[in-house]
PDB file of C-alpha atoms and ligand atoms in Angstrom:
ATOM      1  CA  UNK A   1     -30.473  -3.445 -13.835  1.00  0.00           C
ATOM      2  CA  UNK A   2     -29.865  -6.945 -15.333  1.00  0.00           C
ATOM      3  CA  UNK A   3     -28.069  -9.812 -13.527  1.00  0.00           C
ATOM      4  CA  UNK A   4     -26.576 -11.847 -15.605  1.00  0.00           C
ATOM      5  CA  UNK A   5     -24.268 -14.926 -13.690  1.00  0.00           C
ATOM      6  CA  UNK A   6     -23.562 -16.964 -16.446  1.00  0.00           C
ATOM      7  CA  UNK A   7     -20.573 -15.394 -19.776  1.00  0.00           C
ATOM      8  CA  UNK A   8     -23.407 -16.701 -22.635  1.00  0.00           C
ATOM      9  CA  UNK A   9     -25.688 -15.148 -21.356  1.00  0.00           C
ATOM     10  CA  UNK A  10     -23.773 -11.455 -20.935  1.00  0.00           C
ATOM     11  CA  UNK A  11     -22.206 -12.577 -24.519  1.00  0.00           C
ATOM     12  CA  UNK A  12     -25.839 -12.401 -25.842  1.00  0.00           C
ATOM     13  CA  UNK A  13     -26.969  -8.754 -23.770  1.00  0.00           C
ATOM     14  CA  UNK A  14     -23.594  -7.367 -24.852  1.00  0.00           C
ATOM     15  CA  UNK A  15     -23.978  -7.773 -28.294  1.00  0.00           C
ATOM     16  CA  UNK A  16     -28.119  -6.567 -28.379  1.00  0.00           C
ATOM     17  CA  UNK A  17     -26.644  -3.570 -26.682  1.00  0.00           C
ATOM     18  CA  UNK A  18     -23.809  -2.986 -29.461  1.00  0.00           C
ATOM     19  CA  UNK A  19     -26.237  -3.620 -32.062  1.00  0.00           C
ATOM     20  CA  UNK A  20     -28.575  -0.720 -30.569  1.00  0.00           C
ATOM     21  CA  UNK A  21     -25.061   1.463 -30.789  1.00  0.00           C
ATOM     22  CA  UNK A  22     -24.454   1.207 -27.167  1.00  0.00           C
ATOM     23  CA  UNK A  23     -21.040   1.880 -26.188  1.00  0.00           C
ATOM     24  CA  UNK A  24     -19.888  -0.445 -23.150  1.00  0.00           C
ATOM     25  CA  UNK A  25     -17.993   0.686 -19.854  1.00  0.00           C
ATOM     26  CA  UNK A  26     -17.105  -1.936 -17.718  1.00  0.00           C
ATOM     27  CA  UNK A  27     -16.341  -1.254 -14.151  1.00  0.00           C
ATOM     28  CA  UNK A  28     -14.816  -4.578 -12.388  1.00  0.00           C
ATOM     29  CA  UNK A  29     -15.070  -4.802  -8.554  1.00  0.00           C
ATOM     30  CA  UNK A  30     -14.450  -7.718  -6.111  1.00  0.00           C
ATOM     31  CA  UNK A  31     -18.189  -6.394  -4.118  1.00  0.00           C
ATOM     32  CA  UNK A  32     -18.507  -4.796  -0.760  1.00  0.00           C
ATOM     33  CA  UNK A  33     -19.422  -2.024  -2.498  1.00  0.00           C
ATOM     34  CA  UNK A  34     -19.120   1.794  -0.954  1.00  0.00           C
ATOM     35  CA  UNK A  35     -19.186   4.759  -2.803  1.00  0.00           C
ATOM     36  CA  UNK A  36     -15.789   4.662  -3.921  1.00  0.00           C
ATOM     37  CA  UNK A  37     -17.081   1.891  -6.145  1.00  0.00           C
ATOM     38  CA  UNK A  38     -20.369   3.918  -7.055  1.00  0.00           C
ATOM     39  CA  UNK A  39     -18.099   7.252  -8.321  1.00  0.00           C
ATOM     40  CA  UNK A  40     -16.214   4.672 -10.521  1.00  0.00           C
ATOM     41  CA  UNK A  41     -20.178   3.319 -11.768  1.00  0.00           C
ATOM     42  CA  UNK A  42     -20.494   7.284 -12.320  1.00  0.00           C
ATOM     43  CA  UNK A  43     -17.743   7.734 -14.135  1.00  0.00           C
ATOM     44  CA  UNK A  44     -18.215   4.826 -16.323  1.00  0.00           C
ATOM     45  CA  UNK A  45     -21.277   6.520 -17.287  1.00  0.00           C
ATOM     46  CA  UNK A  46     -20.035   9.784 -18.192  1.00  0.00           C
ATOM     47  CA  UNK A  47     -17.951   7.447 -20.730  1.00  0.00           C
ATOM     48  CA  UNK A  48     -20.129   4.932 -22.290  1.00  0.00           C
ATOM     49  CA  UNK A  49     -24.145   4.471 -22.773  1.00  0.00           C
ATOM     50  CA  UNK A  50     -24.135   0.791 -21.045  1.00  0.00           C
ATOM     51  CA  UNK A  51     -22.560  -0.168 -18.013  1.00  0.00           C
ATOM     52  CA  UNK A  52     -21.361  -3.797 -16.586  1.00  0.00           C
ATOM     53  CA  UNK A  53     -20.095  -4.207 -13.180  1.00  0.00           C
ATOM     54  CA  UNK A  54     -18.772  -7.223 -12.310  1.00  0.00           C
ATOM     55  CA  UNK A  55     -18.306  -8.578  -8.526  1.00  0.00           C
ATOM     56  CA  UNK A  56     -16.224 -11.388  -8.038  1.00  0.00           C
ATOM     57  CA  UNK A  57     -13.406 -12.197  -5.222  1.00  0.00           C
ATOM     58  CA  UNK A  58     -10.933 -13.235  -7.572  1.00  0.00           C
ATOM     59  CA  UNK A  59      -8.712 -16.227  -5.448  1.00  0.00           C
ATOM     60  CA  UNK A  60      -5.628 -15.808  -7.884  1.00  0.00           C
ATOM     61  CA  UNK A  61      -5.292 -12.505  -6.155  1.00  0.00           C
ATOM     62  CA  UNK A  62      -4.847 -13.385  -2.829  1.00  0.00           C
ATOM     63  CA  UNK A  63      -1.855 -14.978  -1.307  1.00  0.00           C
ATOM     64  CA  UNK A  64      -2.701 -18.116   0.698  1.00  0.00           C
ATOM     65  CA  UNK A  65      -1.898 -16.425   4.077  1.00  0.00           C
ATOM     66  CA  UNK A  66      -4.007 -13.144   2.774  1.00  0.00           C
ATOM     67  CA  UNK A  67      -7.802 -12.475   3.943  1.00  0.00           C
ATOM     68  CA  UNK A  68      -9.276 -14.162   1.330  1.00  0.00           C
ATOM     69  CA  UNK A  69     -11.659 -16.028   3.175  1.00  0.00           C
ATOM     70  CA  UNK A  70     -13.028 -13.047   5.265  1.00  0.00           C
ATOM     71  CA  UNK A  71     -13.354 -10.844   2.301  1.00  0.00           C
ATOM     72  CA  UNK A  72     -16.954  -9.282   3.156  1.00  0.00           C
ATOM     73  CA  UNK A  73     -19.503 -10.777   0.764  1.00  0.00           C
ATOM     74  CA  UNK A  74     -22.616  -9.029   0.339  1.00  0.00           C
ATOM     75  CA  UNK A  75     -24.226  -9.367  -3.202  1.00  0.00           C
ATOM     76  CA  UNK A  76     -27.477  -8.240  -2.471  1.00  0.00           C
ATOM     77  CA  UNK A  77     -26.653  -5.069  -0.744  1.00  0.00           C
ATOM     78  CA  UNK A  78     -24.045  -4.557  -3.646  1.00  0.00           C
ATOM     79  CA  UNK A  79     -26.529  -5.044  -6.100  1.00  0.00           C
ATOM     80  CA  UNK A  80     -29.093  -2.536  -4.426  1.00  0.00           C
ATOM     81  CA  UNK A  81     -26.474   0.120  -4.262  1.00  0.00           C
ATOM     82  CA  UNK A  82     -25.815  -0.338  -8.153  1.00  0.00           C
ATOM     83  CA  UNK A  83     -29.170   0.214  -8.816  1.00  0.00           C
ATOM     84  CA  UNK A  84     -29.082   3.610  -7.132  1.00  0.00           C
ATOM     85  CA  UNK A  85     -26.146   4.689  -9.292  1.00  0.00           C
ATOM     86  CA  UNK A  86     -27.572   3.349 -12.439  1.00  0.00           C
ATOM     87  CA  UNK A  87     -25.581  -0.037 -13.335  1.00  0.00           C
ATOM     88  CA  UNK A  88     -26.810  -1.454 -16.471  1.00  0.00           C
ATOM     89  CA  UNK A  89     -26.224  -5.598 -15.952  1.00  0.00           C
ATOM     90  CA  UNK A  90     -24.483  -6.705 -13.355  1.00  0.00           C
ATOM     91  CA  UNK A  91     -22.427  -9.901 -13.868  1.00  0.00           C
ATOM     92  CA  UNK A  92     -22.012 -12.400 -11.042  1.00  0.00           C
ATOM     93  CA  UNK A  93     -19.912 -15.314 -12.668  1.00  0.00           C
ATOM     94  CA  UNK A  94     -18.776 -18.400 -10.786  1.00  0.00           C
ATOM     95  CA  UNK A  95     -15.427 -19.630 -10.132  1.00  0.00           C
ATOM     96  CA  UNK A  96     -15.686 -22.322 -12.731  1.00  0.00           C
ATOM     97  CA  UNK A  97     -17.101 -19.757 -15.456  1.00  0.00           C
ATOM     98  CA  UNK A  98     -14.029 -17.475 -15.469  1.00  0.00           C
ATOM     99  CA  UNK A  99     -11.349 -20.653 -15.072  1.00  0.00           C
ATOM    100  CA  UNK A 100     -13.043 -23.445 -16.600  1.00  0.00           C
ATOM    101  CA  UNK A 101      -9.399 -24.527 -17.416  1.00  0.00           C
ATOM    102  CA  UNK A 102      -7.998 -23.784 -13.668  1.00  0.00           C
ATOM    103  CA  UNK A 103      -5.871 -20.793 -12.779  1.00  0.00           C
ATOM    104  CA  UNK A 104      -3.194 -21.080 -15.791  1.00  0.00           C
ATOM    105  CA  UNK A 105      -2.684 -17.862 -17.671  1.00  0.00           C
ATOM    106  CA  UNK A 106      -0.556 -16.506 -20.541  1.00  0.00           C
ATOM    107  CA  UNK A 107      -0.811 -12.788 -19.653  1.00  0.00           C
ATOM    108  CA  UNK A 108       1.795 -11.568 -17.186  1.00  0.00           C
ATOM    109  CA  UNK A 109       1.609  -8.408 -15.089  1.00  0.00           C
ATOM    110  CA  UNK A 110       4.573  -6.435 -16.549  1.00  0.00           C
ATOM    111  CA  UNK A 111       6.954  -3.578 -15.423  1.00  0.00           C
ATOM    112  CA  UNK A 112       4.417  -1.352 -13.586  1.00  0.00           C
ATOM    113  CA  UNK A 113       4.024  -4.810 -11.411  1.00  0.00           C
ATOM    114  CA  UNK A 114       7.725  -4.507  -9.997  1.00  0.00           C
ATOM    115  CA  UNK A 115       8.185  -3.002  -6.262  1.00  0.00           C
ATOM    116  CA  UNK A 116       5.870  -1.099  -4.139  1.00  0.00           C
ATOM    117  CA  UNK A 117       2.945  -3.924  -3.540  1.00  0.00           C
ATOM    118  CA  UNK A 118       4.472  -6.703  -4.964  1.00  0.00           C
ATOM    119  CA  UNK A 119       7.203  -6.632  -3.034  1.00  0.00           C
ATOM    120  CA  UNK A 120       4.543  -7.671  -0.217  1.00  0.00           C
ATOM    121  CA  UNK A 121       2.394  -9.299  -2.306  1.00  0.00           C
ATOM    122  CA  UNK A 122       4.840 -10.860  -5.040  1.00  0.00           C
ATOM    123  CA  UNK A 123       1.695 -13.045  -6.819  1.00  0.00           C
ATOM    124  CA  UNK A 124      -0.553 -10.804  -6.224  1.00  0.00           C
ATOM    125  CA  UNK A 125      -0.520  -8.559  -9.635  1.00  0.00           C
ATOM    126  CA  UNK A 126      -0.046 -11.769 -11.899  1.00  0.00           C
ATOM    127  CA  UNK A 127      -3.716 -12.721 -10.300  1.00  0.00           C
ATOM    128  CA  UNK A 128      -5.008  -9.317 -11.444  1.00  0.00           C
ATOM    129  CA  UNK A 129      -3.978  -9.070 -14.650  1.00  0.00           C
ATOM    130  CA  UNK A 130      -5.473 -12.895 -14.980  1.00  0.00           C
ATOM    131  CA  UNK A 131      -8.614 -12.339 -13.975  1.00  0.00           C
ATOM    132  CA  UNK A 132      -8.753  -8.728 -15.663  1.00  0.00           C
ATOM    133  CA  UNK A 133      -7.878 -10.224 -18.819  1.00  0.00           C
ATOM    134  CA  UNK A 134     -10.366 -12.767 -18.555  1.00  0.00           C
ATOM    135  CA  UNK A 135     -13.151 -10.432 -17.869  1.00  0.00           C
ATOM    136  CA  UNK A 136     -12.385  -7.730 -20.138  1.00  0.00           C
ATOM    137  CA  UNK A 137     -13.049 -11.023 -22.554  1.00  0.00           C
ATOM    138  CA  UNK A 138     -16.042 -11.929 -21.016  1.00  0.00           C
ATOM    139  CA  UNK A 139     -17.255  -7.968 -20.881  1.00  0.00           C
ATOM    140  CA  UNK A 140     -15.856  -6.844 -24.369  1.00  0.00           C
ATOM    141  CA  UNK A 141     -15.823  -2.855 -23.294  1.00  0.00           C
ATOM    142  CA  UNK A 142     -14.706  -0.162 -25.318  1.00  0.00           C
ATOM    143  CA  UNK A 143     -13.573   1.335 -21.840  1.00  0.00           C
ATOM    144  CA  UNK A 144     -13.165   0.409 -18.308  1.00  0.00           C
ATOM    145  CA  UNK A 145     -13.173   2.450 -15.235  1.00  0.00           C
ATOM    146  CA  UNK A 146     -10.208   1.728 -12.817  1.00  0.00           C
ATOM    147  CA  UNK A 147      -9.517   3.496  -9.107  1.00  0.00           C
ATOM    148  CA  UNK A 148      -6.614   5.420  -8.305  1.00  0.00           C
ATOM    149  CA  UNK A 149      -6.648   4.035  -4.573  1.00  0.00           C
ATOM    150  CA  UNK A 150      -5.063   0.960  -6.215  1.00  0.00           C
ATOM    151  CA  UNK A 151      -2.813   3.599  -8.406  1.00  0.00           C
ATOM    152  CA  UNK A 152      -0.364   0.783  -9.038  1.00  0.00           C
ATOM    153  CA  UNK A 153      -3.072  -1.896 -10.179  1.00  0.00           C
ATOM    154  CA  UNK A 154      -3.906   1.169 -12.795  1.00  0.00           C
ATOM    155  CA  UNK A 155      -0.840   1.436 -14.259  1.00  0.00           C
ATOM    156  CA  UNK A 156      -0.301  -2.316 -14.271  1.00  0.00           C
ATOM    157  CA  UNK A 157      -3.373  -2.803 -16.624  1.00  0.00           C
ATOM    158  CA  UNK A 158      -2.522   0.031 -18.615  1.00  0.00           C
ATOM    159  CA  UNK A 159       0.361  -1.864 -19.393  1.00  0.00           C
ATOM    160  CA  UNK A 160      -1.485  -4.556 -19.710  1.00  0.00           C
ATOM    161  CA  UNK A 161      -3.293  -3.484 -22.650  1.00  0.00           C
ATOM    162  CA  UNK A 162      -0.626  -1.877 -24.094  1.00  0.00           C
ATOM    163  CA  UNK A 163       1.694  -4.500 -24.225  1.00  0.00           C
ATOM    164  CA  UNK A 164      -1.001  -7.226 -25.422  1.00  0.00           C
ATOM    165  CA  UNK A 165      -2.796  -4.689 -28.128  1.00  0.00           C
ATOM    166  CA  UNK A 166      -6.372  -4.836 -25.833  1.00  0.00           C
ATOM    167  CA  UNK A 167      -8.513  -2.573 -27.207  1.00  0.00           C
ATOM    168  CA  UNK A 168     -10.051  -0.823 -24.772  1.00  0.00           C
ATOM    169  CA  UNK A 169      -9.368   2.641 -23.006  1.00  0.00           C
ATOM    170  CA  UNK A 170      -8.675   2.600 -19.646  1.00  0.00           C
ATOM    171  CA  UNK A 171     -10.050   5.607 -17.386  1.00  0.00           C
ATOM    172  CA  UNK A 172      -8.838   5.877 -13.762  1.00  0.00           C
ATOM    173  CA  UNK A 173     -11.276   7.669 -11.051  1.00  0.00           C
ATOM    174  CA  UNK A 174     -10.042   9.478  -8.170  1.00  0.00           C
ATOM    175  CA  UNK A 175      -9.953   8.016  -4.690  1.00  0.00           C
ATOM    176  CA  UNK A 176     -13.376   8.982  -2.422  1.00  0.00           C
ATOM    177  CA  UNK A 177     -12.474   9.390   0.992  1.00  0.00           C
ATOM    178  CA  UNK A 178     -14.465  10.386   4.455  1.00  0.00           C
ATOM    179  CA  UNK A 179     -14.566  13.609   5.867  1.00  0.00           C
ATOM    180  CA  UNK A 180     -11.326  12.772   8.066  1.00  0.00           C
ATOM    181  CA  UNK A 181      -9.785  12.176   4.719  1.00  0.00           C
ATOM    182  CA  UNK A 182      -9.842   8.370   4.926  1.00  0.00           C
ATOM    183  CA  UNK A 183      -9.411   6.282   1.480  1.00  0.00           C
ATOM    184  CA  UNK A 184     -12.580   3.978   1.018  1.00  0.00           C
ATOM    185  CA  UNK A 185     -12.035   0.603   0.826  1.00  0.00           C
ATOM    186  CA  UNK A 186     -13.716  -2.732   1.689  1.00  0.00           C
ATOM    187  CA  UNK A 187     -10.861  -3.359   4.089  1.00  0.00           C
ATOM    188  CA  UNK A 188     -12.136  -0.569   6.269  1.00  0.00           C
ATOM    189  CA  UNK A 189     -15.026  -2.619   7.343  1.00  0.00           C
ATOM    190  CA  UNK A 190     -12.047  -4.795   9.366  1.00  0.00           C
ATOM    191  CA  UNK A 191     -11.747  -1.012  11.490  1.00  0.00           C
ATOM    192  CA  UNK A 192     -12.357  -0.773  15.030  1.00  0.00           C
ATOM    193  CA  UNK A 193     -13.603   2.853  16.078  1.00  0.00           C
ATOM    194  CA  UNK A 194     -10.248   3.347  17.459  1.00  0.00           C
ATOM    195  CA  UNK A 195      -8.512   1.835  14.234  1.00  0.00           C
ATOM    196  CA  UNK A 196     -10.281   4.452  12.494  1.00  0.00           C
ATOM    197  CA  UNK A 197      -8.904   7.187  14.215  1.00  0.00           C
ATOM    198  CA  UNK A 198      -5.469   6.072  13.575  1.00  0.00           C
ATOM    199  CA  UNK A 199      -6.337   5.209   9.886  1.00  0.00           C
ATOM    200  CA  UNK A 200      -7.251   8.825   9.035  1.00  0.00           C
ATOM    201  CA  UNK A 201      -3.869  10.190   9.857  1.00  0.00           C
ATOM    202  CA  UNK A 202      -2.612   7.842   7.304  1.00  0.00           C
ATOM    203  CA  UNK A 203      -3.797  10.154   4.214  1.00  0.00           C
ATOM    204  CA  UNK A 204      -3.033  13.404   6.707  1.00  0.00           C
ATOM    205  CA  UNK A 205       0.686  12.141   6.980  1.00  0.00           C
ATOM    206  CA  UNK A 206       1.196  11.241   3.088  1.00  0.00           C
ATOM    207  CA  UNK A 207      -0.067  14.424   1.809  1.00  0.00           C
ATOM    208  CA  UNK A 208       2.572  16.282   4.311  1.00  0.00           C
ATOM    209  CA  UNK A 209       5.235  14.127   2.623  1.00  0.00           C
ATOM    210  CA  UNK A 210       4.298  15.181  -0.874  1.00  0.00           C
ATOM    211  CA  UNK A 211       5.308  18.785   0.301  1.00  0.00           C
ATOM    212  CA  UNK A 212       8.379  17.876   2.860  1.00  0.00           C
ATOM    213  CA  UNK A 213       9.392  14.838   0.504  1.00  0.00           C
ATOM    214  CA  UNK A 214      10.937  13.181   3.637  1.00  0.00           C
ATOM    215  CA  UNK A 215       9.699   9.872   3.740  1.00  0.00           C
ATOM    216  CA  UNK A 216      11.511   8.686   6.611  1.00  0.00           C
ATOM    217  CA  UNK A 217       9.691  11.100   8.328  1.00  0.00           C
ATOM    218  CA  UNK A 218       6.285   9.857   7.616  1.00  0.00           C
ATOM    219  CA  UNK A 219       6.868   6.546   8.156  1.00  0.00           C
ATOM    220  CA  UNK A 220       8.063   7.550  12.157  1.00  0.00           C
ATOM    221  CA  UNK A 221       4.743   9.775  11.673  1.00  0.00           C
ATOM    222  CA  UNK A 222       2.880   6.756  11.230  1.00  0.00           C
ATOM    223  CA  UNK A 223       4.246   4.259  13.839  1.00  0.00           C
ATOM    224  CA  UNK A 224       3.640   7.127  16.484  1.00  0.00           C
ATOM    225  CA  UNK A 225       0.200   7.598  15.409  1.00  0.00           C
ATOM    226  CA  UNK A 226      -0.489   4.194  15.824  1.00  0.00           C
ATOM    227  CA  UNK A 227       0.126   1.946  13.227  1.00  0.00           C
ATOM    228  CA  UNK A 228       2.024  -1.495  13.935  1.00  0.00           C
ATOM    229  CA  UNK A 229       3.818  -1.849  10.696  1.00  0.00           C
ATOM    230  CA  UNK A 230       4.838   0.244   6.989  1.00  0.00           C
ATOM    231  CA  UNK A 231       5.539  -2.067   4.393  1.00  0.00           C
ATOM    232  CA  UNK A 232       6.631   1.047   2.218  1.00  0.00           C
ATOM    233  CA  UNK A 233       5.915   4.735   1.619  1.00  0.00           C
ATOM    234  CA  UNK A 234       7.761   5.863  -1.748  1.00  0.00           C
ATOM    235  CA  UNK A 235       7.594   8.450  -4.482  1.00  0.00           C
ATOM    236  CA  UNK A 236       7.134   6.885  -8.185  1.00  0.00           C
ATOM    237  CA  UNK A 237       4.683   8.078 -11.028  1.00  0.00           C
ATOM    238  CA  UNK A 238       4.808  11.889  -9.133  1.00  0.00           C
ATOM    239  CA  UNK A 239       2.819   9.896  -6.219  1.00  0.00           C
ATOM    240  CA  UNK A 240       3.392   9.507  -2.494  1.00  0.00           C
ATOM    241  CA  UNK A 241       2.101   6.006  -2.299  1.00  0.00           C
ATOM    242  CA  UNK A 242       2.008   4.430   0.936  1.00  0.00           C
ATOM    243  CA  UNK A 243       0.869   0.969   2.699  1.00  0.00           C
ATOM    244  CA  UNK A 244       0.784  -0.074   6.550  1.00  0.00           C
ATOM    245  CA  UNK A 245      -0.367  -1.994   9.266  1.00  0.00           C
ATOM    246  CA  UNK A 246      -3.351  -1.486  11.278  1.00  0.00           C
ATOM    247  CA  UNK A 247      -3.847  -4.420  13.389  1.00  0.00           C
ATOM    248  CA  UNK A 248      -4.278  -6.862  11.367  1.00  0.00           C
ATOM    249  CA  UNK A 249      -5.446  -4.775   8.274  1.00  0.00           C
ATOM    250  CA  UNK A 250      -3.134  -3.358   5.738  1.00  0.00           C
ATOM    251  CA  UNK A 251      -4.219   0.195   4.209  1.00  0.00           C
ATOM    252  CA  UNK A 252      -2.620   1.172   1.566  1.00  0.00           C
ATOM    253  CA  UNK A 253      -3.079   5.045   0.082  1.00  0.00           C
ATOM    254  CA  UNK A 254      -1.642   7.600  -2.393  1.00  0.00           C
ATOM    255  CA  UNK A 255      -1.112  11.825  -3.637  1.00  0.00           C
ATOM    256  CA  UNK A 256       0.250  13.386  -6.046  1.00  0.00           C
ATOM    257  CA  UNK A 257       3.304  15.162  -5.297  1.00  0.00           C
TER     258      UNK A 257
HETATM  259  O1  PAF B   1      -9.502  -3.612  -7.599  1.00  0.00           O
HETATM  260  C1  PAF B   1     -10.149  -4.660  -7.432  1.00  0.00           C
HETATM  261  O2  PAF B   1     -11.190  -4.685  -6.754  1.00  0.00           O
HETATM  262  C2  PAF B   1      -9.641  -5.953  -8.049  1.00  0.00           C
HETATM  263  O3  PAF B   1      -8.256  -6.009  -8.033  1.00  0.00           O
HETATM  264  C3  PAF B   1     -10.191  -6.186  -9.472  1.00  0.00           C
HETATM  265  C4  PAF B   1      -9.693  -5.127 -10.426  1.00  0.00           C
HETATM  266  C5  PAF B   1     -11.706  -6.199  -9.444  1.00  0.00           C
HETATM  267  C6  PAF B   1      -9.713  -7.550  -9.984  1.00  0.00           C
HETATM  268  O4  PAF B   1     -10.167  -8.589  -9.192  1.00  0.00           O
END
C-alpha cells in the first residue's frame, strides 16, 4: 500500500493507475479504523481495480462544542489494518492541502440534509459535503464506497452528486455490528463496559420498532435501558433511524422497516 500525504503527488499515482486501465474506488474515512471501515475497503474492491482511502478528521464537520478534539487518532494502526484488507494508496492530506483557501465552499448539503441529524447538528452536513467534494476532487473515483450507519450522510451525497453532475457512482455498504448487535463506530471506543451493555439494546429496540412502528415506545425503551437522552428516533427512506445519549457519547443507528 502507498501513502501518499501530499494531492500532487496522489494526482500523479491516480493518473499512472488510469493509464494502466485501473478503475478507482475511493473509500473516505475520518481513521480509527474497525472493521466497519475494512467491509467498506472490501466492497470498494469488489467495485473497482484500485483503491484510495483517505483518513482525515475533517474540522468543518464538527460543531465547536462537538468531540472534535478527542476524536481517536491512530494513523499507524489504521494504516496496518488497510494493509490487511488490501488498500491500494492511502492518502493522509493536511489541513492546509484540502483548504488552502480556508473553510469557504460553494457546494451545499441539500434536501436529504434537512431533519433527523441536522436538527442536532445543523452545520454539520454542510462540512461533509465540503470536504467530500473536495476529496472526491483530489481522489477523482469512478465510485466511492459510503456506510449505511451514517444512512443520512449517504443520501446527502447522493444528492450531492446528483444535483452538481459529479460523476461518480456512489455504493453504500451495510452497517457491521458485534455479536450483541452493536453498530461499529469510532465513537464506541468512548464506551465504558457498562455503556456497552446499554448500547447494544439500542439496535435490539430499533429493529422492534420497525415491526411495532411505535416510536414513542422505543424511545421510553431506551431511557429505561439506560440511555440519558434521544435526540430522535423516526421513520424516513423505509428506515427506523435513531440517535441517543450514552453518557456523554451520542450513538446514532438505523433498519429497514
Ligand atoms: O463518515 C465519515 O467518516 C465522514 O463523515 C467522512 C465521509 C469521511 C467525511 O469526513
Amino acid at each position: 500500500m502507498k501513502i501518499i500525504r501530499t494531492k500532487n503527488d496522489l494526482s500523479s499515482e491516480i493518473a499512472k493507475r488510469c493509464e494502466a486501465g485501473d478503475k478507482i474506488g475511493f473509500v473516505p474515512t475520518m481513521g480509527a479504523l474497525h472493521d466497519g471501515h475494512l467491509s467498506l475497503v472490501k466492497c470498494a474492491k469488489q467495485h473497482s481495480s484500485c483503491v484510495v482511502v483517505s483518513i482525515f478528521v475533517n474540522p468543518t464537520q464538527f460543531a465547536p462544542n462537538e468531540d472534535f478534539d478527542s476524536y481517536p487518532r491512530e494513523e499507524e494502526k489504521d494504516a496496518k489494518q488497510l494493509e490487511t484488507v488490501g488498500a491500494d494508496i492511502l492518502f493522509l492530506p493536511t489541513k492546509e492541502a484540502l483548504y488552502p483557501d480556508g473553510y469557504g465552499c460553494a457546494i451545499k448539503a441539500g434536501k436529504a440534509a434537512q431533519g433527523l441529524e441536522a436538527t442536532f447538528r445543523p452545520t454539520h452536513f454542510d462540512g461533509v459535503v465540503n470536504i467530500v467534494s473536495r476529496l472526491f476532487d483530489a481522489v477523482k473515483p469512478d465510485i466511492a464506497v459510503f456506510g449505511e450507519k451514517d444512512y443520512q450522510q449517504l443520501q446527502v451525497i447522493k444528492e450531492m452528486v446528483e444535483t452538481y453532475n459529479i460523476p461518480i457512482e456512489i455504493i453504500g455498504a451495510p452497517i457491521v455490528r458485534t455479536d450483541q448487535g452493536l453498530a461499529l463506530s469510532s465513537r464506541n471506543a468512548y464506551l465504558s463496559e457498562d455503556e456497552i451493555k446499554i448500547a447494544s439494546t439500542f439496535n435490539k429496540i430499533l429493529r422492534n420498532a420497525t415491526q411495532t412502528k411505535n416510536l414513542d415506545k422505543a424511545k421510553d425503551e431506551l431511557l429505561s435501558s439506560g440511555f440519558d437522552k434521544i435526540d430522535y428516533i423516526e421513520i424516513r427512506w423505509n428506515r427506523v433511524l435513531g440517535a441517543a445519549w450514552l453518557g456523554k457519547t451520542r450513538l446514532i443507528d438505523n433498519f429497514h422497516v
